[in-house]
Coordinates of C-alpha atoms and ligand atoms in Angstrom, one line a residue:
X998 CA -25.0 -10.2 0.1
X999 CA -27.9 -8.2 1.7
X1000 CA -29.5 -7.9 -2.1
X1001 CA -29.3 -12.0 -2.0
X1002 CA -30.8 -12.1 1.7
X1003 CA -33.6 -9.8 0.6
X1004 CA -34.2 -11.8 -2.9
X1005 CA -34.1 -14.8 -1.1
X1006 CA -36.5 -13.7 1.8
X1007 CA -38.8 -12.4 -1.2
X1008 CA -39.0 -15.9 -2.6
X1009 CA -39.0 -17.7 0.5
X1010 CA -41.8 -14.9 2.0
X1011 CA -43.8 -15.4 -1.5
X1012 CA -43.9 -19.0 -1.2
X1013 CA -45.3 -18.7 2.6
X1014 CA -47.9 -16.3 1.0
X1015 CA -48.9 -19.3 -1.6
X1016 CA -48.3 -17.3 -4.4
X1017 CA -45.5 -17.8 -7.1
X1018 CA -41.8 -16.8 -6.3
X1019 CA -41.3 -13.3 -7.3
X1020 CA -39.7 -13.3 -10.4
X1021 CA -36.3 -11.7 -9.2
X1022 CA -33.2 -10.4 -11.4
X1023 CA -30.4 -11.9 -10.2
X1024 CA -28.1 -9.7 -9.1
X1025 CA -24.6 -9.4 -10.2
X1026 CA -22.4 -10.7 -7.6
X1027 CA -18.8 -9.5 -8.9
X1028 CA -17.6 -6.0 -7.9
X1029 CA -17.2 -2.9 -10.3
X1030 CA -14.5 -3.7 -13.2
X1031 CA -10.6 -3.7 -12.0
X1032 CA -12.4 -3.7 -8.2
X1033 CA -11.7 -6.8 -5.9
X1034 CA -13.8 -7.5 -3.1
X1035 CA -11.5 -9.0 0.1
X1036 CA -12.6 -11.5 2.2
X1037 CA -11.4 -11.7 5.8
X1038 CA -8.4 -14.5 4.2
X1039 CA -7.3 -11.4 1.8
X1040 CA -7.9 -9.0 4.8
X1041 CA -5.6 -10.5 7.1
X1042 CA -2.7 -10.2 4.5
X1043 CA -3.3 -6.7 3.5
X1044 CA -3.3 -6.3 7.7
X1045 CA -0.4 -7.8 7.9
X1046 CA 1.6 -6.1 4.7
X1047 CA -0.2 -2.7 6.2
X1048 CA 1.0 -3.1 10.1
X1049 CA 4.6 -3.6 8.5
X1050 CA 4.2 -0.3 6.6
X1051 CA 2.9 1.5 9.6
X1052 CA 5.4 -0.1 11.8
X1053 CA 7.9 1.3 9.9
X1054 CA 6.9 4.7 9.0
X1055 CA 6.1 4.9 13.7
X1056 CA 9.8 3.6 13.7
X1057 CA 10.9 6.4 11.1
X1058 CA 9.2 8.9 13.5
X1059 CA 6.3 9.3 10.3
X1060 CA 3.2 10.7 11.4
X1061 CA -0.3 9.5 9.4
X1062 CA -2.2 11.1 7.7
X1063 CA -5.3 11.2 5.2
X1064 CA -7.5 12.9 2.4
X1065 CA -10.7 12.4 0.3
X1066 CA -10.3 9.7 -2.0
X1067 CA -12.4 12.2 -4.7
X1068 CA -10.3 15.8 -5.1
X1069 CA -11.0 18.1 -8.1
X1070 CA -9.8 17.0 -11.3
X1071 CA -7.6 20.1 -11.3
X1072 CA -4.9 18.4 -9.0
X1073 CA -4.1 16.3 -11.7
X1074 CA -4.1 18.3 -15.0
X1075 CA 0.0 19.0 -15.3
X1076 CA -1.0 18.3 -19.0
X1077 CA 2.9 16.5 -19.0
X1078 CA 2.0 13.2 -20.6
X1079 CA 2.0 11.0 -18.0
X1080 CA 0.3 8.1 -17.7
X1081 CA -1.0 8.6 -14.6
X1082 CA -2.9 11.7 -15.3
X1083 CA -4.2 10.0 -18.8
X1084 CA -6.2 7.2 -16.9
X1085 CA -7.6 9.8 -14.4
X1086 CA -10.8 8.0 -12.9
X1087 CA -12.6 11.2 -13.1
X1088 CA -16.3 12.6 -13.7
X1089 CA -18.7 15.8 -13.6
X1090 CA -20.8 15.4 -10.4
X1091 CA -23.9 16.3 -9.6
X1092 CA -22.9 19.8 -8.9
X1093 CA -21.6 20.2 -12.5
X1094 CA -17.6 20.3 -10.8
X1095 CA -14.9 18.2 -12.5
X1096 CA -14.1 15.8 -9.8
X1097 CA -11.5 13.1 -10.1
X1098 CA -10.6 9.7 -8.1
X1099 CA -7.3 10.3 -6.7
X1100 CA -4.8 8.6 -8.7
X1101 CA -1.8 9.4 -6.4
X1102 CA -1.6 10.7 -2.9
X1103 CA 1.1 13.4 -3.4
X1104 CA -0.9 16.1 -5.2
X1105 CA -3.9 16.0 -1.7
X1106 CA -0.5 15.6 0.5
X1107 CA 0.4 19.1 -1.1
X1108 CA -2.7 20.8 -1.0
X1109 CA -2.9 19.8 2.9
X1110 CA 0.8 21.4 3.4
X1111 CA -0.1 24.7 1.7
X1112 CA -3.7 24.9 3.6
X1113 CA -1.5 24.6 6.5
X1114 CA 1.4 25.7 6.1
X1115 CA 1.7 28.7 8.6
X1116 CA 1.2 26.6 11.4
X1117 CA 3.3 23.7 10.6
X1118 CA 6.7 23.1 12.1
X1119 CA 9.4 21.4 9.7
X1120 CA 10.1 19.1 8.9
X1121 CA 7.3 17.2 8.0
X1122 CA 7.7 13.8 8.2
X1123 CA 4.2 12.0 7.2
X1124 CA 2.8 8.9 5.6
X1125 CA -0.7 7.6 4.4
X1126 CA -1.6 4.2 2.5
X1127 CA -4.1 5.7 0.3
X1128 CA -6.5 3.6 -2.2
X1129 CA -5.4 4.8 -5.5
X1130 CA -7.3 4.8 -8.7
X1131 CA -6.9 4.3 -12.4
X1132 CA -9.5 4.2 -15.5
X1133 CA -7.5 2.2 -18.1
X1134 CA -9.6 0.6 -21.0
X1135 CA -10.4 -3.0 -19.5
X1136 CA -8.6 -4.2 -22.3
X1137 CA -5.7 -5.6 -20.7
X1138 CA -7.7 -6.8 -17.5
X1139 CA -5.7 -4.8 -15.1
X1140 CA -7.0 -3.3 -12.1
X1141 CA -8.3 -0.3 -11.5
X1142 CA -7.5 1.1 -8.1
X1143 CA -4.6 0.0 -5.6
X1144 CA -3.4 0.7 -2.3
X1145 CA -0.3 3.0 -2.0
X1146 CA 2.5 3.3 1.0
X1147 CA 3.4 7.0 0.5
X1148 CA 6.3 8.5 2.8
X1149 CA 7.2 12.0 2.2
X1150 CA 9.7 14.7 4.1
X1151 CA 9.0 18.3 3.6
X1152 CA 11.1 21.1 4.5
X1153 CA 14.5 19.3 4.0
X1154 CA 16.8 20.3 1.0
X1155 CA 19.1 18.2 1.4
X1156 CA 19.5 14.6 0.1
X1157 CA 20.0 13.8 4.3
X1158 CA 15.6 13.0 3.6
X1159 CA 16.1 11.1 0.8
X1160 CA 18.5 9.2 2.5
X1161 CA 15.9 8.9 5.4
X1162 CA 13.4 7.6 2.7
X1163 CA 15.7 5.2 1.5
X1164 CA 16.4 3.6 5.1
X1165 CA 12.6 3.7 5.5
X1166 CA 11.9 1.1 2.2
X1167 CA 15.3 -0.9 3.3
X1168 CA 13.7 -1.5 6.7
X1169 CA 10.6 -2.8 5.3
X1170 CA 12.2 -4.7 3.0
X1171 CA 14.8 -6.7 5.4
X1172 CA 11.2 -7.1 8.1
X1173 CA 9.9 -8.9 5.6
X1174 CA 12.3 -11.1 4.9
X1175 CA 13.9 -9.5 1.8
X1176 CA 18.0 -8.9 0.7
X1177 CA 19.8 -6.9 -1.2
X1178 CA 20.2 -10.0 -3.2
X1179 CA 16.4 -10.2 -3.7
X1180 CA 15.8 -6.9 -4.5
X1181 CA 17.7 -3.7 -5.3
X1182 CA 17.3 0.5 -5.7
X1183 CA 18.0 2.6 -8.5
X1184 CA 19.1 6.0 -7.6
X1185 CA 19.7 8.9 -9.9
X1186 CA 19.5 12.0 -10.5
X1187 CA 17.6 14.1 -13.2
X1188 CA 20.3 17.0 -12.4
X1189 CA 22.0 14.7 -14.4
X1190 CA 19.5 14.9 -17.5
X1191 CA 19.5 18.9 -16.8
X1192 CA 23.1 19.3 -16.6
X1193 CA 23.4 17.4 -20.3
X1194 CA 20.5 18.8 -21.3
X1195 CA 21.4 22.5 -20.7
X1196 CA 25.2 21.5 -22.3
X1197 CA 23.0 20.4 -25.3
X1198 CA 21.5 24.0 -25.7
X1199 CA 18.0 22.7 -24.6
X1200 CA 16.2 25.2 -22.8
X1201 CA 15.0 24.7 -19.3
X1202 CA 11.4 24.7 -19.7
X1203 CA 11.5 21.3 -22.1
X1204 CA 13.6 19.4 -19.5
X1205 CA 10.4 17.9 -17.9
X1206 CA 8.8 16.6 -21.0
X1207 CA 12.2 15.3 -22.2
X1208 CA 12.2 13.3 -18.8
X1209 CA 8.9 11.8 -19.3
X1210 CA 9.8 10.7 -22.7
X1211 CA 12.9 9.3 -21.5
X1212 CA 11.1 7.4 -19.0
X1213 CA 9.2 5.1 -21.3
X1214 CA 12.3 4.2 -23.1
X1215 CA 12.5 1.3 -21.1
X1216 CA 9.1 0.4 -22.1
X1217 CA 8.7 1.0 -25.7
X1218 CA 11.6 0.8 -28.7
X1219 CA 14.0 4.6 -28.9
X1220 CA 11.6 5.2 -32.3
X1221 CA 8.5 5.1 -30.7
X1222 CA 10.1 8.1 -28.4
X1223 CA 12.2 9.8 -31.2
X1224 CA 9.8 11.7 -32.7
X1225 CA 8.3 13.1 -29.5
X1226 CA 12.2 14.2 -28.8
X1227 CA 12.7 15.8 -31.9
X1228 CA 9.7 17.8 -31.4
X1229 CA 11.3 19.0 -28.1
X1230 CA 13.7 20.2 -30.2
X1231 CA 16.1 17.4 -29.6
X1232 CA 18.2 16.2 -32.8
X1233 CA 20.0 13.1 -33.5
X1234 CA 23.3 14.1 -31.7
X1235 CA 21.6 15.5 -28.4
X1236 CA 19.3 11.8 -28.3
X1237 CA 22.4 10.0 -29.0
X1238 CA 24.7 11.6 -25.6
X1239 CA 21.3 11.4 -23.6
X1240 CA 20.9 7.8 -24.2
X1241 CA 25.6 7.9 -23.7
X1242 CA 24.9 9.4 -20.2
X1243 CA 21.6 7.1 -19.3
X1244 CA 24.3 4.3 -19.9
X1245 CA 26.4 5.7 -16.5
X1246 CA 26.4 2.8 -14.1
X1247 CA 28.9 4.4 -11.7
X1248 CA 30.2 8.1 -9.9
X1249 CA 33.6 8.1 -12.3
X1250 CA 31.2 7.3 -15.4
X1251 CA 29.2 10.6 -13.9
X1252 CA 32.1 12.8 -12.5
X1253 CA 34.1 12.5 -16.5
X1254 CA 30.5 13.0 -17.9
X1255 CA 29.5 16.1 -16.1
X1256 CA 32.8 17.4 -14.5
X1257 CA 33.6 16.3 -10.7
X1258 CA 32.1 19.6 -9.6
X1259 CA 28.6 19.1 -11.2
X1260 CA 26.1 19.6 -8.5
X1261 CA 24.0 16.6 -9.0
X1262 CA 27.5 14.6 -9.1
X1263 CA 28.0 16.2 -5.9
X1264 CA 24.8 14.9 -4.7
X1265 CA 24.8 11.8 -5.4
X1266 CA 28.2 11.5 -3.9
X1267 CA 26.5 12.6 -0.5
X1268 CA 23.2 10.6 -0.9
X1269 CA 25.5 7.8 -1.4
X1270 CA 27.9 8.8 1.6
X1271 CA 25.1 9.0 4.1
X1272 CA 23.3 5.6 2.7
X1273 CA 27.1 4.2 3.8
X1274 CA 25.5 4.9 7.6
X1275 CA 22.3 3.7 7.2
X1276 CA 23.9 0.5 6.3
X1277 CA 21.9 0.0 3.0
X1278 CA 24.8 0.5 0.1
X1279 CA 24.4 -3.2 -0.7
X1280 CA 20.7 -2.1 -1.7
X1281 CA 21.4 0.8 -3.5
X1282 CA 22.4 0.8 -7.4
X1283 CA 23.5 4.1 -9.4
X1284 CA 21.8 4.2 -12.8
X1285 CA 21.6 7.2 -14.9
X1286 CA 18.4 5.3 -17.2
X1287 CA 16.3 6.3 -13.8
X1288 CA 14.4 9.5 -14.4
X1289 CA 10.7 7.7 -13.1
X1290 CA 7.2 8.6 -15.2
X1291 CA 5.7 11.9 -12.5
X1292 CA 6.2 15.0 -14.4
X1293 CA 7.2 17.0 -10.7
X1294 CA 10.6 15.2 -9.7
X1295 CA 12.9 17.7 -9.8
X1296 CA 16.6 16.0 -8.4
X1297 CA 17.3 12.7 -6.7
X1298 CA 14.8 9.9 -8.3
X1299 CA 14.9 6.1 -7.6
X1300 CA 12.8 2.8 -7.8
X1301 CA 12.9 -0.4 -5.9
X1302 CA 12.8 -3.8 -8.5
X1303 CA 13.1 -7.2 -8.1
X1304 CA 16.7 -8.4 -9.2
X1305 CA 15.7 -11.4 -11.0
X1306 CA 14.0 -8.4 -13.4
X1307 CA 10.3 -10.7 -13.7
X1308 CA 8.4 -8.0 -12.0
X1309 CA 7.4 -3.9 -12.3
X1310 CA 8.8 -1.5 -10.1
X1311 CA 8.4 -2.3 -6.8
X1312 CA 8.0 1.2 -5.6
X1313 CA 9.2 4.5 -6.7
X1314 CA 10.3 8.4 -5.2
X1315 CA 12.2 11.1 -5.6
X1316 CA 12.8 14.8 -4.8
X1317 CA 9.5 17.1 -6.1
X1318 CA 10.9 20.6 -4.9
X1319 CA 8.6 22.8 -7.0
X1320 CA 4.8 21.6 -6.6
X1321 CA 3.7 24.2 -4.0
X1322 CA 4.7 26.7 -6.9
X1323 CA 3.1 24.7 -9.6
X1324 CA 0.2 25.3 -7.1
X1325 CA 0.5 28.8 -6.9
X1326 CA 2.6 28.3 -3.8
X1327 CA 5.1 29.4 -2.3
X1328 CA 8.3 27.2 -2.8
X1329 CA 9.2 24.3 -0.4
X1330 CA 11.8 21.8 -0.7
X1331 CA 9.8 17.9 -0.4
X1332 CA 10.9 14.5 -0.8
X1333 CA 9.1 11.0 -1.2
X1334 CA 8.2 7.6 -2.0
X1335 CA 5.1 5.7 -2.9
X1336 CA 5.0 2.2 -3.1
X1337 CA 2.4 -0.1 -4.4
X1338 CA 0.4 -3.5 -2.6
X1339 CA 0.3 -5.2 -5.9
X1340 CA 3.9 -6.0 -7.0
X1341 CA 5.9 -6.7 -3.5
X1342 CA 3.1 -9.4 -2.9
X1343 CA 4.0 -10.9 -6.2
X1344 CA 7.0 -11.2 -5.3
X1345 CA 7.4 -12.0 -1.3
X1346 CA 4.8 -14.6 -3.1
X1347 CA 7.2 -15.6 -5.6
X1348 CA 10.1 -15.9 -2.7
X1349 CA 8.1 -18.0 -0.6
X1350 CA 7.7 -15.2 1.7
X1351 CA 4.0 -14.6 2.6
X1352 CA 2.6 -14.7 5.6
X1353 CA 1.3 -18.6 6.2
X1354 CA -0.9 -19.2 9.0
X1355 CA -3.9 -17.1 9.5
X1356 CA -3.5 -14.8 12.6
X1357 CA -5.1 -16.6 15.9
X1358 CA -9.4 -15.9 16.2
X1359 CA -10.9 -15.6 19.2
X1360 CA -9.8 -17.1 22.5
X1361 CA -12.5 -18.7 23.5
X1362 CA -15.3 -20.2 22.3
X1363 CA -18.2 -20.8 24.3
X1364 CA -22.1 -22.6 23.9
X1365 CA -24.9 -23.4 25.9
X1366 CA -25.9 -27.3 25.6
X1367 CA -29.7 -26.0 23.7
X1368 CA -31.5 -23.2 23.3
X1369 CA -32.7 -22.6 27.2
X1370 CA -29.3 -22.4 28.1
X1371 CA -28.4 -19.4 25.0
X1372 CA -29.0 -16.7 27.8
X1373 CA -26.4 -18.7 30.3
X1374 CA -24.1 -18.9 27.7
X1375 CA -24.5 -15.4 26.6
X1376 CA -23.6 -13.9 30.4
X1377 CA -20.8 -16.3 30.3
X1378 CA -19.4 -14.6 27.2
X1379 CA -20.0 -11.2 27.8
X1380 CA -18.5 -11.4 31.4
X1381 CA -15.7 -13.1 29.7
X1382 CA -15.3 -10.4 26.9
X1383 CA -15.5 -7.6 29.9
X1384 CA -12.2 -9.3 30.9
X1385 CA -10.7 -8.2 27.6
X1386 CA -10.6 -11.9 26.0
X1387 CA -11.5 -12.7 22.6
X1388 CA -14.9 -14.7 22.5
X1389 CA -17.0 -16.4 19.6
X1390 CA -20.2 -17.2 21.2
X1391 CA -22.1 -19.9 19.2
X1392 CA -25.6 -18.1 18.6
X1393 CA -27.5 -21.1 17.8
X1394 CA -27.9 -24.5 19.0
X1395 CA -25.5 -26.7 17.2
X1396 CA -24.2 -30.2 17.9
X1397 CA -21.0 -30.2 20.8
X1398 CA -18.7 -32.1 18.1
X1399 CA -19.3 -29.4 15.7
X1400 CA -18.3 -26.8 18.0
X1401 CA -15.5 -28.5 19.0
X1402 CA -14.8 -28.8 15.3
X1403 CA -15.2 -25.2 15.5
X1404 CA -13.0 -24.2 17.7
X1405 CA -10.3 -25.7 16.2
X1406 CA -10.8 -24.4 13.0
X1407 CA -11.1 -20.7 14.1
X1408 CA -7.6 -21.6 16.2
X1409 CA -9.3 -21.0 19.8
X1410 CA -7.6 -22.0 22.8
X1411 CA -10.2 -22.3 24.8
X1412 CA -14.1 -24.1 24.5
X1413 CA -16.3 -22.8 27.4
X1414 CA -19.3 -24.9 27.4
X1415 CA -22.6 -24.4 29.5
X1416 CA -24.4 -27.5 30.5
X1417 CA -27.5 -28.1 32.3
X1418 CA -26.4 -29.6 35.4
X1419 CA -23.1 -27.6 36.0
X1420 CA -24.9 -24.3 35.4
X1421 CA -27.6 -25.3 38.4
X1422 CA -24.5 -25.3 40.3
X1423 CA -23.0 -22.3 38.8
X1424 CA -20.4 -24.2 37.1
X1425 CA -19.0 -24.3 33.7
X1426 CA -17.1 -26.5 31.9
X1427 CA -13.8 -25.4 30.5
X1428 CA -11.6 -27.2 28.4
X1429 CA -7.8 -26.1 26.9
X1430 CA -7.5 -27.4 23.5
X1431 CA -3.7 -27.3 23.7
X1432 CA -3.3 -29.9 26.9
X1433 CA -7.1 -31.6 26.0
X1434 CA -7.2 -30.3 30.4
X1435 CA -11.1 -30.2 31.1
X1436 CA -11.9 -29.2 34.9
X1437 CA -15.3 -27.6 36.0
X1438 CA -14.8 -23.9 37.4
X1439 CA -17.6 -21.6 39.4
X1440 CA -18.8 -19.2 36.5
X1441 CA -16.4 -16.1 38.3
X1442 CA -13.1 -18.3 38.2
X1443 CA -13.4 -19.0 34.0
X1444 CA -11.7 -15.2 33.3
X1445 CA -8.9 -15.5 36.1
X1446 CA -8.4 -19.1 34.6
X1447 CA -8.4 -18.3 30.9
X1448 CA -5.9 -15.0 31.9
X1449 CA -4.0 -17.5 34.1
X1450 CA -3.3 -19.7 31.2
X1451 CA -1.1 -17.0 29.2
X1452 CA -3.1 -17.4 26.6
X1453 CA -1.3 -16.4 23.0
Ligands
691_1382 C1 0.0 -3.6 -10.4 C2 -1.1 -2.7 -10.0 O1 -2.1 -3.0 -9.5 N1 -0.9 -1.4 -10.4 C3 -1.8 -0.4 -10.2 C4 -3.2 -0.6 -9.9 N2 -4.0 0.5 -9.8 C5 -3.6 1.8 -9.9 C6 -4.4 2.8 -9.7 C7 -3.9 4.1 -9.8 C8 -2.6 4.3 -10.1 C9 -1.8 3.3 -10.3 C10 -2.2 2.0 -10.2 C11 -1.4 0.9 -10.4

């Protein structure tokens, strides 16, 4: 907008000047590709779908936290396939390092943890809403960078965080006006891959590749994955009892699968036990098919959808217990969820459950009657906004109706307005634009009165 003030100031001032316009480029108003710009009617709903995030992660005892949006590139290079590390936003900078546009908040969450680990007390319960980005070939028109609700729990082995995670998404879910009928959670565990896996004679180190592959099976056809089993070593038989135990829809499916005393059985009884006290089992939805795309998850896994099955994953987490060491740490047991802006506005869209009316503006609004009277109306305001209340101050002469209409529009309760004779006498004129009430106070009494009038 400045570049157009300036162009426009160019023309304006060459035209004064009695020579030709300037011959200005125009300059591209849209933002960078997969980039949106927000205006203040976008920015009240990401406030709002952020202050229920934040509301929730304070309820949950969370504490926040943040990190450069630009890390180096060698956060992200697990070389695992994932999609999220092909599409890495990432460039040489001017410094000849290989610098990358975070495209998840976990791997800067675990760099912070190791940098301070001596001095931190477990657990560690914290949570960021990081901007996110992607570089995916514009082809499919998709954006390039999102905002992300991460919640994470390090130092606690047991599934007693995930559990706490779980409660955490279900809260959010039910303040926003969601059921378990709307939406649902997926919970596995990919102890349950390892355990067939290691039955199947497939050695440990290919049990994360074989979990990534397994993962796009629900978006492309089994022979568009086969191949990229069987060079895992995976033949027919071993593909066909995976895809037998990503069938398992319940605990007696897993207990005759794996044996009752198979330790992911065992905890995903207990994960399922403690989400009994949380009051969220109605949410929650065992299925084996769950392994979600991030090489690191290590146990539990799950992902939030939409029941009528329209949308994407709705969010996604799961237990990453060996990252520090991937980083050349030393081992710590972490848990956590991320969870997009994109798709859960789809859908509370969808459900008729976005936010309507735009949040109240300010409380008053006050004007002189012209232009000598800007400087009355200005002390007027800024005693008033001393007092803590909300005031749009008109900064140019305008006619009364249209401030009126003003007022109204921006939701005010209040029009202060500064009039010749009144002000000789140190009055204002204030009028309520809930009761239409106009009554002329002494310039001191307009705060007390406004304050009085519980205002919203
Ligand atoms: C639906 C949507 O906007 N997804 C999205 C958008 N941008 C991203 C950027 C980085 C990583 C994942 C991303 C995912």
């Amino acid at each position: 907008a400045s570049a157009a003030v300036l162009q426009d100031a160019e023309k304006r001032g060459g035209a004064a000047r009695g020579g030709p316009p300037a011959a200005v480029e125009k300059l591209d108003l849209k933002p960078p590709k997969g980039t949106r710009d927000v205006f203040p009617e976008d920015m009240r709903l990401r406030n709002w779908l952020f202050g229920h995030w934040r509301g929730v992660a304070s309820s949950f005892g969370f504490e926040e936290y943040d990190a450069p949006v630009l890390e180096s590139e060698s956060l992200y290079t697990r070389k695992s396939g994932e999609e999220v590390t092909q599409q890495l936003y990432c460039f040489e900078d001017k410094g000849g390092r290989r610098v990358s546009l975070r495209p998840e908040m976990t791997p800067s969450l675990a760099r912070m943890v190791m940098a301070k680990r001596k001095s931190l007390t477990l657990p560690v319960k914290w949570f960021s809403i990081p901007q996110c980005w992607r570089y995916e070939r514009m082809t499919r028109g998709r954006r390039r960078e999102h905002y992300q609700w991460n919640m994470d729990i390090w130092g606690v082995s047991g599934v007693a965080a995930e559990a706490e995670l779980l409660g955490a998404m279900v809260t959010f879910f039910e303040r926003v006006g969601l059921r378990a009928e709307d939406v649902g959670i997926r919970v596995n565990s990919r102890g349950v891959l390892t355990e067939v896996l290691h039955s199947l004679g497939v050695p440990g180190d290919k049990h994360t590749a074989t979990c990534v592959l397994v993962d796009k099976l629900d978006k492309m056809p089994l022979e568009a994955v086969a191949g990229d089993l069987a060079e895992l070593g995976l033949e027919e038989t071993s593909v066909k009892r995976l895809l037998e135990v990503m069938e398992l829809r319940d605990m007696g499916g897993v207990e005759a699968f794996l044996g009752k005393e198979s330790p992911a059985a065992e905890e995903l009884r207990k994960l399922f036990a403690l989400a009994e006290s949380y009051g969220i089992s109605d949410w929650l939805v065992l299925d084996c098919s769950v392994v979600r795309g991030l090489a690191y998850y290590t146990g539990t896994v799950f992902e939030a959808f939409d029941r009528r099955g329209k949308l994407r994953a709705i969010a996604g987490g799961g237990r990453y217990d060996a990252l520090l060491e991937s980083f050349g740490g030393e081992a710590l047991p972490a848990a956590g969820f991320g969870f997009g802006d994109a798709v859960i506005v789809e859908l509370l869209s969808d459900r008729g459950l976005l936010p309507k009316e735009a949040g109240p503006g300010a409380t008053a609004v006050v004007f002189g009657w012209d232009d000598e009277l800007q400087g009355a109306a200005t002390e007027v305001a800024a005693s008033l906004r001393r007092e803590g209340i909300s005031v749009d101050l008109v900064l140019q002469p305008r006619k009364t109706k249209a401030n009126f209409k003003h007022a109204t529009r921006v939701g005010a309760t209040y029009v202060v307005m500064v009039a010749p004779s009144e002000w000789e006498a140190g009055k204002v004129s204030v009028k309520d634009l809930r009761t239409s009430d106009q009554k002329e106070l002494p310039v001191g009494e307009v705060a007390s009165h406004i304050l009085a009038g519980d205002v919203a």
